[in-house]
mmCIF file of C-alpha atoms in Angstrom:
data_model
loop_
_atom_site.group_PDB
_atom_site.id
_atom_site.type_symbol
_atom_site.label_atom_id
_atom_site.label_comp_id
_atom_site.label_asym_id
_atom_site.label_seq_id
_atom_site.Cartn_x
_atom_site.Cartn_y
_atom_site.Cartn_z
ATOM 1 C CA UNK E 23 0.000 0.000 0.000
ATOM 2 C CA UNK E 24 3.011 2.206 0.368
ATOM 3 C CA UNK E 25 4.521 2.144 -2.542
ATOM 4 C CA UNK E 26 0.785 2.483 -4.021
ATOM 5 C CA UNK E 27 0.576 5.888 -2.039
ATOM 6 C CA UNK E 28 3.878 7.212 -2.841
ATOM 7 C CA UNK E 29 3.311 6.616 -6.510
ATOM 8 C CA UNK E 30 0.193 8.831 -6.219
ATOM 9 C CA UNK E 31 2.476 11.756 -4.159
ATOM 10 C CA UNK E 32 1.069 10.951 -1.033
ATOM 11 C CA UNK E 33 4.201 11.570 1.592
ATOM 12 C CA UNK E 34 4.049 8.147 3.686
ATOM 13 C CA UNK E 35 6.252 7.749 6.914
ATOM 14 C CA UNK E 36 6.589 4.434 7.878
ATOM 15 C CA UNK E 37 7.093 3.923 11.306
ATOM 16 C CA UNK E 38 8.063 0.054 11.760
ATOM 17 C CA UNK E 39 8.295 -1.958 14.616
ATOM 18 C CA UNK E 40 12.232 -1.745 14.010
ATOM 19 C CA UNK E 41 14.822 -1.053 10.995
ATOM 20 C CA UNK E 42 14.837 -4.453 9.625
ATOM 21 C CA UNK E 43 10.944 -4.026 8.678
ATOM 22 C CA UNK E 44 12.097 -1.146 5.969
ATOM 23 C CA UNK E 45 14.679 -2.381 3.291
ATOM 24 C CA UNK E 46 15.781 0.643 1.288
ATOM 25 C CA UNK E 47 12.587 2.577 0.891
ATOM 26 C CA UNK E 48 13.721 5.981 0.999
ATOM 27 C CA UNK E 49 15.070 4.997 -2.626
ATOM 28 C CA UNK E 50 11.697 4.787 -3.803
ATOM 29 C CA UNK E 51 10.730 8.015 -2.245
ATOM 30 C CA UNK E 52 9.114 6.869 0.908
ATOM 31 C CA UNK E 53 9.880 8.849 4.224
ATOM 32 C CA UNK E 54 10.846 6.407 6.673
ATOM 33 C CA UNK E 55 11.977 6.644 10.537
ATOM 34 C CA UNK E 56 11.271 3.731 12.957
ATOM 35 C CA UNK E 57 9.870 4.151 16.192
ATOM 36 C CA UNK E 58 12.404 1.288 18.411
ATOM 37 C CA UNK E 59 8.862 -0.400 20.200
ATOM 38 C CA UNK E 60 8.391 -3.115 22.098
ATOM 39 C CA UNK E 61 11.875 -5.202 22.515
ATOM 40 C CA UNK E 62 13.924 -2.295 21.174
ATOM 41 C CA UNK E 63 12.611 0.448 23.446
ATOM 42 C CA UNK E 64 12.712 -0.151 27.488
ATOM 43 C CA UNK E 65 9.463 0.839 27.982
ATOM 44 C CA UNK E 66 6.260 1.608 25.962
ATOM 45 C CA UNK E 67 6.455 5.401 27.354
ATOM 46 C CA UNK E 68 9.276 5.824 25.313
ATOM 47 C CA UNK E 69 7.414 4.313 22.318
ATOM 48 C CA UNK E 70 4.961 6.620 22.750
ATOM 49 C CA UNK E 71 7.065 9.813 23.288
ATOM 50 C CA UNK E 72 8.993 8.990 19.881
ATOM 51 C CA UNK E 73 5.330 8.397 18.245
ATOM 52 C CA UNK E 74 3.980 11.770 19.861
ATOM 53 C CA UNK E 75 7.269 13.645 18.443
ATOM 54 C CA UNK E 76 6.916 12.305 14.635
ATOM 55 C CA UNK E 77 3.479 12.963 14.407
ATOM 56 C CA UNK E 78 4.031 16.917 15.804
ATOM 57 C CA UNK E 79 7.215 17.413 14.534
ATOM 58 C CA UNK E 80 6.147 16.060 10.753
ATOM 59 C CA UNK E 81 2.957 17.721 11.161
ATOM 60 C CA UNK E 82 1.447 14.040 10.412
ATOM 61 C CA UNK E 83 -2.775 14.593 8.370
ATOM 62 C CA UNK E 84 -3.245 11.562 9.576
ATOM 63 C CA UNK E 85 -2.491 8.222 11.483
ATOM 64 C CA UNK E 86 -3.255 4.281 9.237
ATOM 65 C CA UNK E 87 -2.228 1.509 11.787
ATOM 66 C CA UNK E 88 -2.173 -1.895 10.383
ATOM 67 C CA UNK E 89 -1.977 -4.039 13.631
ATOM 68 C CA UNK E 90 -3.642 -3.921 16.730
ATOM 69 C CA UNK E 91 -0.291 -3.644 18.637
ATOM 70 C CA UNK E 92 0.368 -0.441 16.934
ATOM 71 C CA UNK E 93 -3.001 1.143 17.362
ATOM 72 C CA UNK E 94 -2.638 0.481 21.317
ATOM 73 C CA UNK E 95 0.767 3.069 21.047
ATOM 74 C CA UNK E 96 -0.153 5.274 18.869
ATOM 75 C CA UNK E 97 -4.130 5.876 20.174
ATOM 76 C CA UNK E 98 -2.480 8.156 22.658
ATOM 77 C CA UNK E 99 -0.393 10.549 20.948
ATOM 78 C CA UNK E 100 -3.073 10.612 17.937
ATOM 79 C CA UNK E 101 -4.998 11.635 20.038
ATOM 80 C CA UNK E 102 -3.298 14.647 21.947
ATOM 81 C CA UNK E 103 -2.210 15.723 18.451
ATOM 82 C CA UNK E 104 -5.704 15.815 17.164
ATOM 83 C CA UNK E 105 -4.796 13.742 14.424
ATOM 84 C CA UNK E 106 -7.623 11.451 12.918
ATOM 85 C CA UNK E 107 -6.773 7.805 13.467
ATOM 86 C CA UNK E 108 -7.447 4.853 11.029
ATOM 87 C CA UNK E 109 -7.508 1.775 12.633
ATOM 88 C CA UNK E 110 -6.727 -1.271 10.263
ATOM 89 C CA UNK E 111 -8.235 -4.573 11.908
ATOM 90 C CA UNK E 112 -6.383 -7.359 9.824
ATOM 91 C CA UNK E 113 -7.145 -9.940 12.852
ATOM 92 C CA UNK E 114 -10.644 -10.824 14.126
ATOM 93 C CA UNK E 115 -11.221 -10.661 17.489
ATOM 94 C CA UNK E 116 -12.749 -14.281 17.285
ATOM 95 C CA UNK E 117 -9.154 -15.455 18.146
ATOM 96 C CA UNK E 118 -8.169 -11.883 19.451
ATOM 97 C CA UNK E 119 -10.234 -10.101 21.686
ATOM 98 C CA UNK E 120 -8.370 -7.916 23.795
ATOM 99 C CA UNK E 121 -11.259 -6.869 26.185
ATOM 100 C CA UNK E 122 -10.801 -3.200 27.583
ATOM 101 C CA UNK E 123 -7.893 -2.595 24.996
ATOM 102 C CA UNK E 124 -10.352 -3.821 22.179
ATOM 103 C CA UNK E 125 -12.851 -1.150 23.663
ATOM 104 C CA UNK E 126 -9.960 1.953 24.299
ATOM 105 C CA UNK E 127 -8.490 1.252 20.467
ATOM 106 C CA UNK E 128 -11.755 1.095 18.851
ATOM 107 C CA UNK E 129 -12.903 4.479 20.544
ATOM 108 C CA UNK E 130 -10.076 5.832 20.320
ATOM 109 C CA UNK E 131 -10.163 5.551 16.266
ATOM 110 C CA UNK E 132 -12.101 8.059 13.410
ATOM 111 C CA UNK E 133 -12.515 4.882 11.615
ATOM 112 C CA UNK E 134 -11.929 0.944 11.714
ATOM 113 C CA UNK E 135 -11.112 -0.395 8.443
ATOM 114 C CA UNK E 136 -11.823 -4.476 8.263
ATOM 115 C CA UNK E 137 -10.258 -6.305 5.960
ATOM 116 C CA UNK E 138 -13.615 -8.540 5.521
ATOM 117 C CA UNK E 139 -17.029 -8.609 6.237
ATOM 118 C CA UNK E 140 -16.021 -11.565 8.827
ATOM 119 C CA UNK E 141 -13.208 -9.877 10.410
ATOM 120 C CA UNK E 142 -15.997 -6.763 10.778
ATOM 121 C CA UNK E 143 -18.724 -9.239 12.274
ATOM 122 C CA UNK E 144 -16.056 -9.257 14.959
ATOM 123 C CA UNK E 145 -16.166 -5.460 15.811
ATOM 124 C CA UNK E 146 -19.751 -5.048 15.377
ATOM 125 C CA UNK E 147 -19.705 -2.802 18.575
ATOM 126 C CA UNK E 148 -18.246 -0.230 16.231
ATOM 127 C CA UNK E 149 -19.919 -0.851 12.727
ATOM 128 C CA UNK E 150 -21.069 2.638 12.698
ATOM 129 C CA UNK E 151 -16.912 3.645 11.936
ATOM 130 C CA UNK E 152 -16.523 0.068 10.555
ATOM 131 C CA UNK E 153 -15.845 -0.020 6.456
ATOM 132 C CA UNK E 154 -14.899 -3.493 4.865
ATOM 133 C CA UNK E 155 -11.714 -2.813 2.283
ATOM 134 C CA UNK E 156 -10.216 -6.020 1.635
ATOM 135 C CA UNK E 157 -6.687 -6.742 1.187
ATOM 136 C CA UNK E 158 -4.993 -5.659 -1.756
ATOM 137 C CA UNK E 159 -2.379 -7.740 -3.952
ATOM 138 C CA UNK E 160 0.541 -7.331 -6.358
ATOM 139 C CA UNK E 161 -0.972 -8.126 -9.479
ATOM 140 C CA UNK E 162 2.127 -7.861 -11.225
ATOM 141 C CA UNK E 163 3.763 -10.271 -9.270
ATOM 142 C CA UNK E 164 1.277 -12.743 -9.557
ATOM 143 C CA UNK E 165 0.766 -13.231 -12.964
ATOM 144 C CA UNK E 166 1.166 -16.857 -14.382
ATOM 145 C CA UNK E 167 2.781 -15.315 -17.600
ATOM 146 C CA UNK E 168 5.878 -14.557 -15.757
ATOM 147 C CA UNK E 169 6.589 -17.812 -13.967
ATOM 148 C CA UNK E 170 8.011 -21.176 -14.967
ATOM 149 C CA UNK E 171 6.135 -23.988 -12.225
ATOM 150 C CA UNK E 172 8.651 -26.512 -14.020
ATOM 151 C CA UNK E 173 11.208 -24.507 -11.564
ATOM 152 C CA UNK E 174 9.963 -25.483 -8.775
ATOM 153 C CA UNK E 175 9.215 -29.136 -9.399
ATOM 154 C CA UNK E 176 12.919 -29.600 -10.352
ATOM 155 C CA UNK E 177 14.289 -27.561 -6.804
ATOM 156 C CA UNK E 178 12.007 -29.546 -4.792
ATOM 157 C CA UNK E 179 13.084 -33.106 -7.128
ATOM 158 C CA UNK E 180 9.060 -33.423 -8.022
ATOM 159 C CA UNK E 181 7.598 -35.502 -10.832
ATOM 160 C CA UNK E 182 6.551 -33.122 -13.880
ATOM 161 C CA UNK E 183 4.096 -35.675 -14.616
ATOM 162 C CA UNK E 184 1.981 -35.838 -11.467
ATOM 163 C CA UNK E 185 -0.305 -33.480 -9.915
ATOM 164 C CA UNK E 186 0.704 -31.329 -7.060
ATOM 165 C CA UNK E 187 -1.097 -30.437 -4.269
ATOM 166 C CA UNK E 188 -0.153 -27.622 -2.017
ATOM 167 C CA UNK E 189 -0.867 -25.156 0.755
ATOM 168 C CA UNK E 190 0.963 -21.802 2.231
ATOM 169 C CA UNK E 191 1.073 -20.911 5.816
ATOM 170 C CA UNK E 192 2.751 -21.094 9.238
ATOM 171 C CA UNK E 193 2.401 -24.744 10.708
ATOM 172 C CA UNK E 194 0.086 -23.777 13.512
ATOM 173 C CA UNK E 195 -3.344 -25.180 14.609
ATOM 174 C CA UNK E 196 -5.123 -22.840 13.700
ATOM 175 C CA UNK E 197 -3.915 -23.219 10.226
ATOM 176 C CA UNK E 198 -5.218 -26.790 10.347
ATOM 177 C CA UNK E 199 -2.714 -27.828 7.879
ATOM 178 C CA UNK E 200 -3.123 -31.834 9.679
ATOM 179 C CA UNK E 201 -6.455 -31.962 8.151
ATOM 180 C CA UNK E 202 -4.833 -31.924 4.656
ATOM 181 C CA UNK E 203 -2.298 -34.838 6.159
ATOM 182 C CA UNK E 204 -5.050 -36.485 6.937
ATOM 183 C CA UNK E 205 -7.096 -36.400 3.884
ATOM 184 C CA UNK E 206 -4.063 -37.402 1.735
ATOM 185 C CA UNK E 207 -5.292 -41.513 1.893
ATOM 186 C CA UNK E 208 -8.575 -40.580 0.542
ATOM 187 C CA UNK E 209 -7.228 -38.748 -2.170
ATOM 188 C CA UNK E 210 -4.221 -41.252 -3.123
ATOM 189 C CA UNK E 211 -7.153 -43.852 -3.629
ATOM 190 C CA UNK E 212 -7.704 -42.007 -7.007
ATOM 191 C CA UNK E 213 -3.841 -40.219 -7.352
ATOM 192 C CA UNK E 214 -1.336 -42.446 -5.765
ATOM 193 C CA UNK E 215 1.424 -40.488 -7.228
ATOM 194 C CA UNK E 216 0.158 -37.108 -5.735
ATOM 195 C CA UNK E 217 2.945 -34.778 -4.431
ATOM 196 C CA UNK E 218 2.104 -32.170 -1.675
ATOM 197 C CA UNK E 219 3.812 -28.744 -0.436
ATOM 198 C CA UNK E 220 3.674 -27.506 2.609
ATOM 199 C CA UNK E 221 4.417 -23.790 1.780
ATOM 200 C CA UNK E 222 5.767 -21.730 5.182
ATOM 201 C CA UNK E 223 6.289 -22.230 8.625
ATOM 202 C CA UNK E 224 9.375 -24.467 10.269
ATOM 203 C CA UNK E 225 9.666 -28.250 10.329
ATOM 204 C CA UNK E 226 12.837 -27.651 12.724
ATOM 205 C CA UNK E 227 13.290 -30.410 14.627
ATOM 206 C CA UNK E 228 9.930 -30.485 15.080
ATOM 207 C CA UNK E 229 9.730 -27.653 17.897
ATOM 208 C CA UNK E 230 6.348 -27.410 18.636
ATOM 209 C CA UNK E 231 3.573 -29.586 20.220
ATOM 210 C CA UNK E 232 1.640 -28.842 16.750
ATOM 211 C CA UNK E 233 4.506 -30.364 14.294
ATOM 212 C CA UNK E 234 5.015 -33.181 16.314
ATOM 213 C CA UNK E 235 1.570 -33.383 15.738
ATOM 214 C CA UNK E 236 1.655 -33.268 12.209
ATOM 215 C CA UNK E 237 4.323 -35.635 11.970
ATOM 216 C CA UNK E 238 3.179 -38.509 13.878
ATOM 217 C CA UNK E 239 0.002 -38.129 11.917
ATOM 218 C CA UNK E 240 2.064 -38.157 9.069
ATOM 219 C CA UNK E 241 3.751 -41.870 10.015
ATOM 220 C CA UNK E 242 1.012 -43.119 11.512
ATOM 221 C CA UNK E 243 -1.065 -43.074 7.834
ATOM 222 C CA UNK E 244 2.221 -43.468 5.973
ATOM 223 C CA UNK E 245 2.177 -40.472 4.057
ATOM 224 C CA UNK E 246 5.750 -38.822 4.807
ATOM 225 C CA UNK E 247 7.025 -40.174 1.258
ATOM 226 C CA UNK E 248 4.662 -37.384 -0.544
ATOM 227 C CA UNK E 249 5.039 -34.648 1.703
ATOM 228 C CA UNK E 250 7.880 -32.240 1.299
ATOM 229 C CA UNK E 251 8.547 -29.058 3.816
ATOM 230 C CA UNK E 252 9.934 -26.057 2.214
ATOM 231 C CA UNK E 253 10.049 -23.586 5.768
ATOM 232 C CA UNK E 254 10.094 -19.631 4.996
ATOM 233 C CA UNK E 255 10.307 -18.488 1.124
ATOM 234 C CA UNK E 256 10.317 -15.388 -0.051
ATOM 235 C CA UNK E 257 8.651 -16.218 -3.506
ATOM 236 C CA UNK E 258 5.280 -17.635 -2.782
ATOM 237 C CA UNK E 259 3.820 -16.660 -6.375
ATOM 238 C CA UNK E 260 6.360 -18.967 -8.073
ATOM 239 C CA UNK E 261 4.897 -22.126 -5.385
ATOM 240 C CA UNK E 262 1.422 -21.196 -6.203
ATOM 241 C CA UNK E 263 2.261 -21.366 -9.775
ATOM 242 C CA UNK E 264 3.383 -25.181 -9.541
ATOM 243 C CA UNK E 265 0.254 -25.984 -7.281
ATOM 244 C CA UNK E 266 -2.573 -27.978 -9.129
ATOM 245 C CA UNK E 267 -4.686 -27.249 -6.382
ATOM 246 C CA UNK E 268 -3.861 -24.945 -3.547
ATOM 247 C CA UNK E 269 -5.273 -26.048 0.529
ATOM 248 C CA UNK E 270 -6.260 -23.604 2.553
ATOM 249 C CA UNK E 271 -7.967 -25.448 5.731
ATOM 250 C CA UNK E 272 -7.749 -23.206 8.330
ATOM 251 C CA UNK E 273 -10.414 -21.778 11.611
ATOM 252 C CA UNK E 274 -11.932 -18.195 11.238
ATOM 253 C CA UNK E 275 -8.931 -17.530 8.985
ATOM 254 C CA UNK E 276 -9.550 -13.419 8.736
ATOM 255 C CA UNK E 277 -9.254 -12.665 5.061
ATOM 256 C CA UNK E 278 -7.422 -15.398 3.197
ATOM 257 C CA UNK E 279 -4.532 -13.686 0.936
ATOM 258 C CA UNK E 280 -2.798 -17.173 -0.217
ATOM 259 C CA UNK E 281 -6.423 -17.321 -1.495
ATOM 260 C CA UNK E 282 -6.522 -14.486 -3.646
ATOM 261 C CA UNK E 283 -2.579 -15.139 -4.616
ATOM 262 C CA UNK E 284 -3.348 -18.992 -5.538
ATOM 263 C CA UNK E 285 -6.466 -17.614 -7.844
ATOM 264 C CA UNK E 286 -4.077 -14.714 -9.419
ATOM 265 C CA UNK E 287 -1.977 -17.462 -10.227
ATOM 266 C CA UNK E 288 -4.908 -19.355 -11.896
ATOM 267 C CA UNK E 289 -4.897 -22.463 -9.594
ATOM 268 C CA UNK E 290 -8.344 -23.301 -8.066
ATOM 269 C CA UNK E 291 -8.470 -23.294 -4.130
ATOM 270 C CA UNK E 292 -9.941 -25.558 -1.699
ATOM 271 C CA UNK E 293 -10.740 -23.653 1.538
ATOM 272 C CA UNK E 294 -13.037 -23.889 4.472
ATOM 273 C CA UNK E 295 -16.603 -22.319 4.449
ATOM 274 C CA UNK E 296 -15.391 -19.991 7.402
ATOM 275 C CA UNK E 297 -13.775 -17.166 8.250
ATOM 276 C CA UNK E 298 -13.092 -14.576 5.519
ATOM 277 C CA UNK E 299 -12.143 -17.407 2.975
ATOM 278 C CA UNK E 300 -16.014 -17.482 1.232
ATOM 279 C CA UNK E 301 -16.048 -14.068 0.562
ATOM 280 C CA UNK E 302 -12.951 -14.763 -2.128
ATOM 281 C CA UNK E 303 -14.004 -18.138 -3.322
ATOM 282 C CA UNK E 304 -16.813 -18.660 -5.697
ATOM 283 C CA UNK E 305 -18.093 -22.330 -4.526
ATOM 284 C CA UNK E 306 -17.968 -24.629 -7.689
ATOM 285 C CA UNK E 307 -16.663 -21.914 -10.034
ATOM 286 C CA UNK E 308 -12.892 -20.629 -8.489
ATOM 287 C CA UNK E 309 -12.911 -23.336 -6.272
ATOM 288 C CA UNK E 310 -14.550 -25.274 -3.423
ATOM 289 C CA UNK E 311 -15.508 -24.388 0.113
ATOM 290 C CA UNK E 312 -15.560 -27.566 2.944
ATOM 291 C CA UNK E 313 -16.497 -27.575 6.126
ATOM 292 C CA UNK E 314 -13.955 -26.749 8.565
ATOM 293 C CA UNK E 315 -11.883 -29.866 10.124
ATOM 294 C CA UNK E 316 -13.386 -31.901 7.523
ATOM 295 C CA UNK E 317 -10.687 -34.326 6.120
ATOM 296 C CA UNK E 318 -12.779 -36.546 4.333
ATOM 297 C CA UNK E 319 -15.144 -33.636 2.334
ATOM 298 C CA UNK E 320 -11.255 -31.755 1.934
ATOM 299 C CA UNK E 321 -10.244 -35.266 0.135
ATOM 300 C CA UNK E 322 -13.254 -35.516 -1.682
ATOM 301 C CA UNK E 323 -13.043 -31.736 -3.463
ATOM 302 C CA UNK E 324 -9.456 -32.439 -4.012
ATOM 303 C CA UNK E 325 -9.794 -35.710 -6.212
ATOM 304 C CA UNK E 326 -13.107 -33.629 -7.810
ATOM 305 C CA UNK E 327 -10.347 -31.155 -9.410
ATOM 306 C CA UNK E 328 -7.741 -33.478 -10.225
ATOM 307 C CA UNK E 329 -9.906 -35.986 -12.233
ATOM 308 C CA UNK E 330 -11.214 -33.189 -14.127
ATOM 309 C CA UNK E 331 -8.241 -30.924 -15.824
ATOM 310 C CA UNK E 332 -10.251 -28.512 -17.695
ATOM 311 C CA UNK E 333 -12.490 -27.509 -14.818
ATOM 312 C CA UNK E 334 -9.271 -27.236 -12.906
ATOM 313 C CA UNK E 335 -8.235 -24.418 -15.785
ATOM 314 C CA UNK E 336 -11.733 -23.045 -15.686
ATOM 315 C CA UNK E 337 -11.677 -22.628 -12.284
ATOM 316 C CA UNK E 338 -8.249 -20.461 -12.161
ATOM 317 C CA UNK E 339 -8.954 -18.500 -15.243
ATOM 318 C CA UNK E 340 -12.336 -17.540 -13.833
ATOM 319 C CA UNK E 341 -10.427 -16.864 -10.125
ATOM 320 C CA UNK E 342 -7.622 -14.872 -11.810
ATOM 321 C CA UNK E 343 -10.748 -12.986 -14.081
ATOM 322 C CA UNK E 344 -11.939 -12.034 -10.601
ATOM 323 C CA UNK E 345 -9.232 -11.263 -7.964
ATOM 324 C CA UNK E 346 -7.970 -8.648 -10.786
ATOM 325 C CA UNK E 347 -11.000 -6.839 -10.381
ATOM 326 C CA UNK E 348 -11.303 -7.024 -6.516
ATOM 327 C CA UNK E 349 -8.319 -7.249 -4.987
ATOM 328 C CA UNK E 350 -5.726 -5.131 -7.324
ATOM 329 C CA UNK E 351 -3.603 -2.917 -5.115
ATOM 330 C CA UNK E 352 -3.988 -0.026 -6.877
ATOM 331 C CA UNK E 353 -7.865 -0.533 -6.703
ATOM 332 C CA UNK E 354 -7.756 -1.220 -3.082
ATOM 333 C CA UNK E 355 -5.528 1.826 -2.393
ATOM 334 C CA UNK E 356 -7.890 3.934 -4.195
ATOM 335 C CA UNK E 357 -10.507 2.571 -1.617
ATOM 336 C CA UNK E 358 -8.240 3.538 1.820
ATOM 337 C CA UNK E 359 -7.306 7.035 -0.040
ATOM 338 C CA UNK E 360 -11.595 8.014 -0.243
ATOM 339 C CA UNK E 361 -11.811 6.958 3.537
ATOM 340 C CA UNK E 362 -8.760 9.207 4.365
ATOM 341 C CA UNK E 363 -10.428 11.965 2.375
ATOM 342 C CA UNK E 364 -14.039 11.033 3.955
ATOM 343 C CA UNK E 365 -11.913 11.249 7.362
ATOM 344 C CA UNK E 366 -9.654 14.643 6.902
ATOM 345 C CA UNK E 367 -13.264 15.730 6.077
ATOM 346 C CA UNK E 368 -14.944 15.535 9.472
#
């Protein structure tokens, strides 16, 4: 969104949560100077001194937080300033709610911006300030014309000729990624050869309760020969492209980007009817929605797409059709600019 605003001469100053958040923005025009919070500040009255002393001393119009830990700091010295506050709500409070914080953010703010009708279901308190403006996405980096899937097969040491099944996301149970483990028998009843990514996250050593989780599950149905664990990558457009179907099982998941990324890269999705994830997906025409912790119904839309290839292509060419005219970041930019103008204007 940024580099969206700068291009329109908007002057942005980005105030991270510390200098490694900002690689070499200035070069593109971008004011930056980061506010040390949290672990690099001693206290969160210093945090909210140096916040207080940018917005006065750059004579900020106004204040766009984009995480609820920001909005706590920076409520205060908006507000002595008199400078309007946007509050971005990228998390629902169905696995967030903050109680009295919630309440002193929200009233704090000129307006909440959600970044889906579920995730604004969760601050219905506040609807009155509460407009929906859903994430926005690189369309130019995720464009199918400029990426080679065969890549990725050969990095990972993938068959060409079978299909590939795949899913982006920090291992974590909310994530639900197990319930794709566990629907991988039903679907190699049809696809025995089926290959499957697991996008994201850390398989180190298997450090958490959750991946040990995962990876008994994974032994006890004998599926560990088709899984393969990439961890952290920086180039999630050129995965999607290699996905035959992209996964996306997770709880009250608040918007769903790897959704609209997987349908920008023309690969149908199969994601659970909850959350923000149906208000992307297009059930039986981008994709197909399941109910959530449903292995078996997961498996069963799955093996739907790969025995049929061309409703597999329909499906993505109709997704990509669609997330270009909803979700391009220069579209959604245009939205946030109105609401700072509607703002600036009371």
């Amino acid at each position: 969104m940024r580099d969206e605003l700068a291009r329109r001469d908007v002057d942005v100053v980005t105030v991270p949560y510390n200098r490694g958040d900002i690689r070499n923005k200035n070069e593109k025009g971008i004011l930056t100077r980061p506010a040390e919070i949290a672990a690099n500040i001693p206290t969160v009255v210093d945090a909210t001194r140096s916040l207080y002393e940018l917005i006065r001393d750059r004579n900020i119009d106004i204040v766009h937080t984009n995480s609820f830990k920001s909005a706590v700091l920076v409520s205060f010295p908006a507000r002595i300033t008199g400078t309007p506050l946007l509050f971005h709500a990228r998390s629902s409070r169905a696995y967030s709610d903050h109680g009295i914080l919630d309440r002193y953010v929200c009233e704090s703010a000129d307006r909440i911006i959600a970044n889906s009708e579920f995730t604004a279901s969760t601050y219905s308190p506040w609807s009155e300030k509460t407009t929906v403006i859903y994430n926005g996405v690189n369309t130019d980096v995720f464009d199918p014309a400029e990426v080679t899937p065969r890549d990725i097969i050969a990095e990972h040491d993938l068959r060409n000729d079978q299909p590939v099944i795949g899913t982006v996301g920090r291992l974590t149970p909310r994530k639900r990624q197990i319930d794709l483990v566990r629907a991988l028998p039903e679907i190699q009843k049809s696809h025995p050869d089926v290959q499957v990514l697991f996008v994201g996250g850390s398989y180190k050593g298997l450090g958490t309760a959750h991946e040990r989780e995962i990876a008994a599950t994974m032994r006890e149905l004998g599926v560990e020969d088709c899984i393969t664990f990439t961890g952290y990558v920086d180039d999630v457009h050129r995965y999607l492209a290699a996905f035959d179907v992209s996964v996306l099982p997770s709880l009250k998941e608040p918007f769903g980007r790897v959704v609209v990324e997987s349908l920008l890269m023309e690969t149908p999705v199969v994601g659970t009817a909850d959350g923000g994830i149906p208000e992307i997906v297009t059930h039986g025409e981008t994709g197909y929605l399941v109910p959530p912790e449903e292995p078996r119904v997961i498996a069963d839309s799955v093996t739907r797409l790969l025995d049929n290839p061309s409703r597999m292509t329909e499906f993505g060419q109709r997704g990509r059709e669609e997330s270009l005219e909803r979700f391009d970041a220069a579209t959604i930019t245009e939205q946030e600019q109105a609401v700072y103008h509607d703002v600036l204007a009371l």
